Coordinates of C-alpha atoms and ligand atoms in Angstrom, one line a residue:
M7 CA 89.5 123.2 66.6
E8 CA 88.0 123.5 70.0
T9 CA 89.4 120.1 71.0
S10 CA 92.9 120.9 69.8
S11 CA 93.1 124.2 71.7
K12 CA 91.7 122.4 74.8
N13 CA 94.4 119.7 74.3
S14 CA 97.2 122.3 74.0
S15 CA 96.0 124.1 77.1
R16 CA 95.9 120.8 78.9
L17 CA 99.5 120.0 77.8
S18 CA 100.7 123.4 79.0
E19 CA 99.1 122.8 82.3
M20 CA 100.7 119.3 82.5
I21 CA 104.2 120.7 81.7
A22 CA 103.8 123.4 84.3
L23 CA 102.9 120.7 86.9
V24 CA 105.9 118.6 86.0
Q25 CA 108.1 121.6 86.3
T26 CA 106.7 122.7 89.7
W27 CA 106.8 119.2 91.2
A28 CA 110.2 118.2 89.9
N29 CA 111.8 121.5 91.1
I30 CA 110.9 120.4 94.6
N31 CA 113.6 118.1 95.9
T32 CA 111.9 114.9 97.1
H33 CA 114.7 112.6 97.9
T34 CA 113.3 109.7 100.1
Q35 CA 115.1 111.2 103.2
N36 CA 114.0 114.8 102.5
F37 CA 110.8 114.8 104.5
A38 CA 110.2 118.6 104.2
G39 CA 110.5 118.5 100.4
I40 CA 108.2 115.4 100.3
E41 CA 105.5 117.2 102.4
K42 CA 105.7 120.3 100.2
A43 CA 105.4 118.3 97.0
L44 CA 102.5 116.1 98.3
N45 CA 100.7 119.3 99.2
E46 CA 101.1 120.5 95.6
I47 CA 99.9 117.2 94.3
A48 CA 96.9 117.3 96.7
K49 CA 96.0 120.7 95.3
A50 CA 96.1 119.3 91.7
C51 CA 93.8 116.4 92.8
A52 CA 90.9 118.8 93.8
V53 CA 89.5 118.6 90.3
L54 CA 88.8 114.9 90.9
K55 CA 86.3 115.8 93.6
P56 CA 87.3 112.8 95.8
N57 CA 85.1 111.7 98.7
Q58 CA 88.1 111.4 100.9
I59 CA 91.5 113.0 100.7
E60 CA 94.1 112.7 103.5
F61 CA 97.8 112.5 104.3
V62 CA 98.7 109.2 105.9
K63 CA 101.8 108.4 107.8
N64 CA 103.3 104.9 107.8
G65 CA 106.2 105.1 110.2
T66 CA 108.2 108.2 109.1
S67 CA 106.9 107.9 105.6
L68 CA 104.3 110.4 104.5
G69 CA 101.8 109.5 101.7
L70 CA 98.7 111.0 100.1
F71 CA 95.5 108.9 99.9
L72 CA 92.3 109.7 98.0
K73 CA 89.1 107.7 97.5
K74 CA 85.9 108.0 95.5
R75 CA 82.8 105.9 95.0
A76 CA 83.7 103.1 97.4
E77 CA 80.2 101.6 96.6
A78 CA 80.8 101.2 92.8
K79 CA 81.0 97.7 91.3
I80 CA 84.5 98.0 89.9
Q81 CA 87.3 99.4 92.1
I82 CA 90.5 100.6 90.7
F83 CA 93.8 101.4 92.4
L84 CA 96.0 104.1 90.9
G85 CA 99.4 104.7 92.4
G86 CA 102.7 106.2 92.2
H87 CA 105.6 107.6 94.3
V88 CA 106.8 111.1 94.9
D89 CA 110.3 110.3 96.2
T90 CA 113.4 110.4 94.0
V91 CA 117.0 109.1 94.3
F92 CA 118.5 112.6 94.2
S93 CA 119.6 113.9 97.6
V94 CA 119.6 117.6 98.5
K95 CA 123.4 117.6 97.9
H96 CA 123.1 116.1 94.4
P97 CA 124.0 118.6 91.6
F98 CA 120.9 117.6 89.6
Q99 CA 118.1 119.7 91.2
K100 CA 116.3 121.8 88.6
V101 CA 114.1 121.2 85.6
S102 CA 115.0 122.5 82.1
L103 CA 112.4 122.6 79.4
G104 CA 113.5 121.7 75.9
Q105 CA 111.7 121.5 72.6
D106 CA 110.5 117.9 72.9
T107 CA 111.7 116.8 76.3
I108 CA 111.8 118.0 79.9
Q109 CA 115.0 117.2 81.7
G110 CA 115.0 117.1 85.5
P111 CA 115.2 115.0 88.7
G112 CA 112.3 112.6 88.8
V113 CA 110.5 114.0 85.7
A114 CA 110.0 110.5 84.3
D115 CA 110.4 108.6 87.6
M116 CA 107.8 109.6 88.3
K117 CA 106.4 113.1 88.6
G118 CA 105.4 113.1 85.0
G119 CA 103.5 109.8 85.7
L120 CA 101.7 111.4 88.6
V121 CA 100.6 114.2 86.3
V122 CA 99.3 111.6 83.8
L123 CA 97.5 109.8 86.6
I124 CA 95.6 112.9 87.7
K125 CA 94.8 114.3 84.3
A126 CA 93.7 110.9 82.9
L127 CA 91.4 110.4 85.8
E128 CA 90.1 114.0 85.5
Q129 CA 89.2 113.2 81.8
F130 CA 87.5 110.0 82.8
E131 CA 85.6 111.6 85.7
N132 CA 84.1 114.0 83.1
S133 CA 82.7 111.1 81.1
P134 CA 79.3 109.5 81.9
S135 CA 80.9 106.0 82.4
S136 CA 82.7 107.2 85.5
G137 CA 79.8 106.3 87.7
Q138 CA 80.5 102.6 87.2
V139 CA 83.9 102.8 88.8
G140 CA 85.3 103.7 92.2
W141 CA 88.9 104.4 92.8
E142 CA 91.7 104.8 95.3
I143 CA 94.9 106.8 94.8
F144 CA 97.9 106.3 96.9
V145 CA 101.1 108.3 96.4
N146 CA 103.9 107.0 98.7
S147 CA 107.3 108.5 99.4
D148 CA 109.6 105.5 100.2
E149 CA 109.4 103.6 96.9
E150 CA 113.0 104.3 95.9
I151 CA 114.3 102.3 98.9
G152 CA 111.8 99.4 98.5
S153 CA 108.7 100.9 100.2
P154 CA 109.7 99.5 103.6
E155 CA 107.1 101.5 105.4
S156 CA 104.3 101.9 102.9
T157 CA 104.0 98.3 101.6
S158 CA 101.4 97.2 104.2
F159 CA 99.3 100.2 103.3
I160 CA 99.5 99.3 99.6
Q161 CA 98.5 95.7 100.5
E162 CA 95.4 97.0 102.3
C163 CA 94.4 99.1 99.2
A164 CA 94.9 96.0 97.0
K165 CA 92.4 94.0 99.1
R166 CA 89.7 96.5 98.2
C167 CA 90.5 96.8 94.5
D168 CA 90.0 94.7 91.4
V169 CA 92.8 96.1 89.2
A170 CA 95.9 98.2 89.9
L171 CA 97.5 100.8 87.6
L172 CA 100.8 102.3 88.5
F173 CA 102.4 105.2 86.6
E174 CA 106.1 104.3 86.6
P175 CA 107.8 105.4 83.4
A176 CA 107.6 103.2 80.2
L177 CA 110.9 102.7 78.4
A178 CA 112.0 105.5 76.0
D179 CA 110.5 103.7 73.0
G180 CA 107.2 103.3 74.8
T181 CA 107.6 99.6 75.7
L182 CA 105.8 98.7 78.9
I183 CA 107.1 96.3 81.5
S184 CA 105.2 93.0 82.0
A185 CA 107.1 90.6 84.2
R186 CA 109.5 91.8 86.9
K187 CA 112.0 90.0 89.0
G188 CA 111.5 89.9 92.8
S189 CA 114.0 91.9 94.9
A190 CA 115.2 91.9 98.5
N191 CA 117.6 94.2 100.3
Y192 CA 119.9 93.3 103.2
T193 CA 122.2 95.3 105.5
I194 CA 125.0 93.3 107.1
Y195 CA 126.8 94.7 110.1
S196 CA 130.1 93.5 111.6
K197 CA 131.1 94.5 115.1
G198 CA 134.7 94.4 116.2
K199 CA 136.8 96.1 118.9
K200 CA 138.8 99.2 118.3
A201 CA 142.5 99.3 119.2
H202 CA 145.8 100.8 118.1
A203 CA 147.0 98.7 115.2
G204 CA 150.6 98.5 116.5
R205 CA 150.8 99.1 120.2
D206 CA 147.5 97.3 121.2
A207 CA 146.9 95.0 118.3
H208 CA 146.3 92.0 120.7
L209 CA 143.4 94.0 122.3
G210 CA 141.5 94.6 119.0
K211 CA 139.1 92.7 116.9
N212 CA 139.0 93.6 113.2
A213 CA 135.4 94.0 112.0
I214 CA 136.3 94.1 108.3
Y215 CA 137.7 90.6 107.9
P216 CA 134.6 88.6 108.7
L217 CA 132.5 90.9 106.4
A218 CA 135.1 90.4 103.6
H219 CA 134.7 86.7 104.0
L220 CA 131.0 86.9 103.7
I221 CA 131.2 89.1 100.7
S222 CA 133.5 86.7 98.8
Q223 CA 131.0 83.9 99.6
A224 CA 128.1 86.0 98.5
E225 CA 129.6 86.4 95.1
K226 CA 129.0 82.6 94.6
L227 CA 125.2 83.2 95.1
H228 CA 125.1 85.3 92.0
R229 CA 123.7 82.9 89.3
P230 CA 122.6 84.9 86.3
H231 CA 121.9 81.7 84.2
H232 CA 119.3 80.7 86.8
G233 CA 117.8 84.2 86.8
T234 CA 119.1 85.1 90.3
L235 CA 121.3 88.1 90.7
V236 CA 123.3 89.1 93.8
N237 CA 124.9 92.5 94.1
V238 CA 127.0 93.9 96.9
G239 CA 126.1 97.5 96.5
F240 CA 128.1 99.3 99.1
V241 CA 130.7 98.7 101.8
N242 CA 131.7 100.9 104.7
G243 CA 134.0 100.5 107.6
G244 CA 137.1 101.5 109.4
E245 CA 138.7 104.9 110.0
A246 CA 142.5 104.8 109.5
L247 CA 145.4 102.5 108.8
N248 CA 146.7 102.6 112.4
I249 CA 143.3 101.7 113.9
I250 CA 141.8 98.3 114.1
P251 CA 138.3 98.9 112.8
D252 CA 135.4 98.2 115.2
Y253 CA 132.7 98.3 112.6
A254 CA 132.0 97.4 109.0
T255 CA 128.8 97.2 107.1
C256 CA 127.6 96.4 103.6
G257 CA 124.4 96.3 101.6
I258 CA 123.4 93.4 99.5
N259 CA 120.5 93.1 96.9
I260 CA 119.1 89.8 95.7
R261 CA 116.9 89.6 92.6
S262 CA 115.2 86.6 91.1
D263 CA 112.5 85.4 88.7
S264 CA 111.1 82.9 91.2
L265 CA 110.1 83.5 94.8
E266 CA 111.5 80.1 95.7
D267 CA 115.0 81.1 94.5
L268 CA 114.7 84.5 96.1
L269 CA 113.9 82.9 99.4
S270 CA 116.5 80.2 99.2
T271 CA 119.2 82.8 98.3
K272 CA 118.1 84.8 101.2
Q273 CA 118.4 81.7 103.4
S274 CA 122.0 81.2 102.2
L275 CA 122.9 84.7 103.0
I276 CA 121.4 84.4 106.5
L277 CA 123.5 81.2 107.0
L278 CA 126.6 83.0 105.9
A279 CA 125.9 85.9 108.3
K280 CA 125.5 83.3 111.1
Q281 CA 128.7 81.5 110.1
Y282 CA 130.8 84.7 110.4
Q283 CA 128.8 86.0 113.4
L284 CA 127.4 89.1 111.6
E285 CA 124.1 90.9 112.1
I286 CA 121.8 90.9 109.1
T287 CA 118.6 92.9 108.6
E288 CA 116.1 92.7 105.7
T289 CA 115.1 96.2 104.7
S290 CA 112.7 95.2 102.0
L291 CA 111.4 92.2 100.1
R292 CA 109.2 92.5 97.0
P293 CA 108.2 89.2 95.4
P294 CA 108.6 88.6 91.6
K295 CA 105.8 89.8 89.3
P296 CA 105.3 87.1 86.7
L297 CA 103.1 87.8 83.8
D298 CA 99.9 86.1 84.8
K299 CA 96.8 85.5 82.5
E300 CA 94.7 88.3 84.0
T301 CA 97.5 90.8 83.6
E302 CA 98.2 89.7 80.1
F303 CA 94.5 90.1 79.3
L304 CA 94.6 93.6 80.7
L305 CA 97.7 94.4 78.6
K306 CA 95.9 93.2 75.5
G307 CA 93.0 95.5 76.4
L308 CA 95.4 98.4 76.7
K309 CA 96.9 97.5 73.3
K310 CA 93.4 97.7 71.8
C311 CA 92.9 101.2 73.3
G312 CA 96.3 102.1 72.0
S313 CA 95.4 101.1 68.4
Q314 CA 92.3 103.2 68.6
L315 CA 94.5 106.2 69.4
G316 CA 97.4 105.3 67.1
I317 CA 99.7 104.5 70.0
P318 CA 101.6 101.2 69.6
I319 CA 101.7 99.2 72.8
Q320 CA 104.2 96.4 73.4
W321 CA 105.7 95.0 76.6
R322 CA 108.7 93.0 77.8
S323 CA 110.1 91.7 81.1
T324 CA 112.8 93.4 83.3
G325 CA 114.9 92.9 86.3
G326 CA 113.7 96.2 87.8
V327 CA 111.2 96.2 90.7
C328 CA 108.5 98.6 91.8
D329 CA 105.3 98.6 93.9
G330 CA 103.7 96.7 91.1
N331 CA 105.4 93.6 92.5
T332 CA 103.7 94.1 95.8
L333 CA 100.3 94.6 94.2
A334 CA 100.6 91.7 91.8
A335 CA 101.6 89.4 94.7
C336 CA 98.2 90.4 96.4
G337 CA 96.5 88.7 93.4
I338 CA 95.2 91.7 91.4
P339 CA 96.0 92.2 87.8
T340 CA 98.5 95.1 87.6
I341 CA 99.9 97.3 84.9
D342 CA 102.7 99.4 86.4
T343 CA 104.3 101.4 83.6
L344 CA 101.4 103.7 82.5
G345 CA 103.5 106.8 83.1
V346 CA 105.4 108.9 80.6
C347 CA 108.1 107.7 78.1
G348 CA 111.5 108.8 79.1
G349 CA 114.9 107.6 80.0
E350 CA 118.2 107.8 81.9
I351 CA 116.2 107.7 85.1
H352 CA 118.3 107.8 88.3
T353 CA 121.0 109.8 86.5
E354 CA 121.5 113.6 86.0
H355 CA 120.3 113.1 82.4
E356 CA 116.8 112.0 83.3
Y357 CA 114.2 113.2 80.8
L358 CA 110.7 112.7 79.7
K359 CA 109.2 113.0 76.2
I360 CA 106.7 115.8 76.2
A361 CA 104.4 114.2 73.6
S362 CA 104.0 111.2 75.9
L363 CA 102.2 113.4 78.5
S364 CA 99.2 113.8 76.2
E365 CA 99.4 110.3 74.7
K366 CA 99.5 108.5 78.0
T367 CA 96.7 110.7 79.4
D368 CA 94.4 109.9 76.5
L369 CA 95.4 106.2 76.6
T370 CA 94.7 105.8 80.3
A371 CA 91.4 107.8 80.1
L372 CA 90.2 105.5 77.3
F373 CA 91.4 102.4 79.2
L374 CA 89.5 103.5 82.3
H375 CA 86.4 104.1 80.1
E376 CA 86.7 100.6 78.6
I377 CA 87.0 99.0 82.0
A378 CA 84.0 101.0 83.2
C379 CA 81.9 99.9 80.2
E380 CA 83.2 96.3 80.8
T381 CA 84.4 96.1 77.2
I382 CA 87.6 95.1 79.1
P383 CA 85.9 92.9 81.7
I384 CA 87.7 92.7 85.0
Q385 CA 87.4 89.5 87.0
R386 CA 86.5 90.4 90.5
K387 CA 88.5 88.6 93.1
R388 CA 87.2 90.5 96.1
K389 CA 84.8 88.8 98.4
Ligands
ZN8 ZN1 109.8 104.9 90.1

């Protein structure tokens, strides 16, 4: 009886946190909203009694960093992001609480996951096994654009840790993500010379044509049968029909199962840019996250914890990327979908399943306990 009332009060608290955090707009470019939300998250982290808690700035990107028991034998990294894809002008701004679901911007991706992270760690911290484990938490705010500014900080954390847990959403049916493609983003810029399209046509240089040539060639780099995907995601340029455009720009994303293919496709794109005399910048590159032996071992350990709690655990690969790619590339076993179950993320129908808040919290707390007791032994790679 006591446990169940404790659990229901914990669930009410978790729902309230999701509501508060998701009602704050934290689009990647909304720095004021991000700061406000990170302050709220820091407040909720006080129960963890960390040895260190601080806001860190990587370029323009604010993050929250916490640390406890750096001297412990096993070091765990727990991470997530506070930013969302919904700009301040987007109509989807507020949370609505339903019977079994919460709908709102970023509830699944991944404010619900951040709530699970903190509450699971709180539960673990209250158990005697917690003394065996030290941890670091990092919440970044530029994940939705590929973590261009926080990646190096995440890599530093990875060097100090033996295992990484991220709280990105699981799929709606609870399936976790194992392998992920790598992903790289490019902005291509074409510079021309503006002139009246009739009277001064001979003085102008159209910026759109060379970009269009590159785009038509880029389509040939899209080879889904080889596991390599190329997407021209946006094109901008020009002003009016009677003006020769002096600029045009586009964004291109490359995804691939193998780092080799990712890099060779990148190289082809750079050559195309050179051929048409266009500027190209790489805004992010996250290597593929193959399912290695250590991570598979960890997933199997998690599955055991799930069966103790009656939560079925399964996993599959996806083309989506996250900071789990970065962590795995640093050589530490990484599970990156320990967050809530939900769906329709990045749309105005995004939701999380309320029951998964409790389930995932209990699952993660037990998983941490098993790691601490070395029933799930973690191979240390740190020197
Ligand atoms: Zn996410």
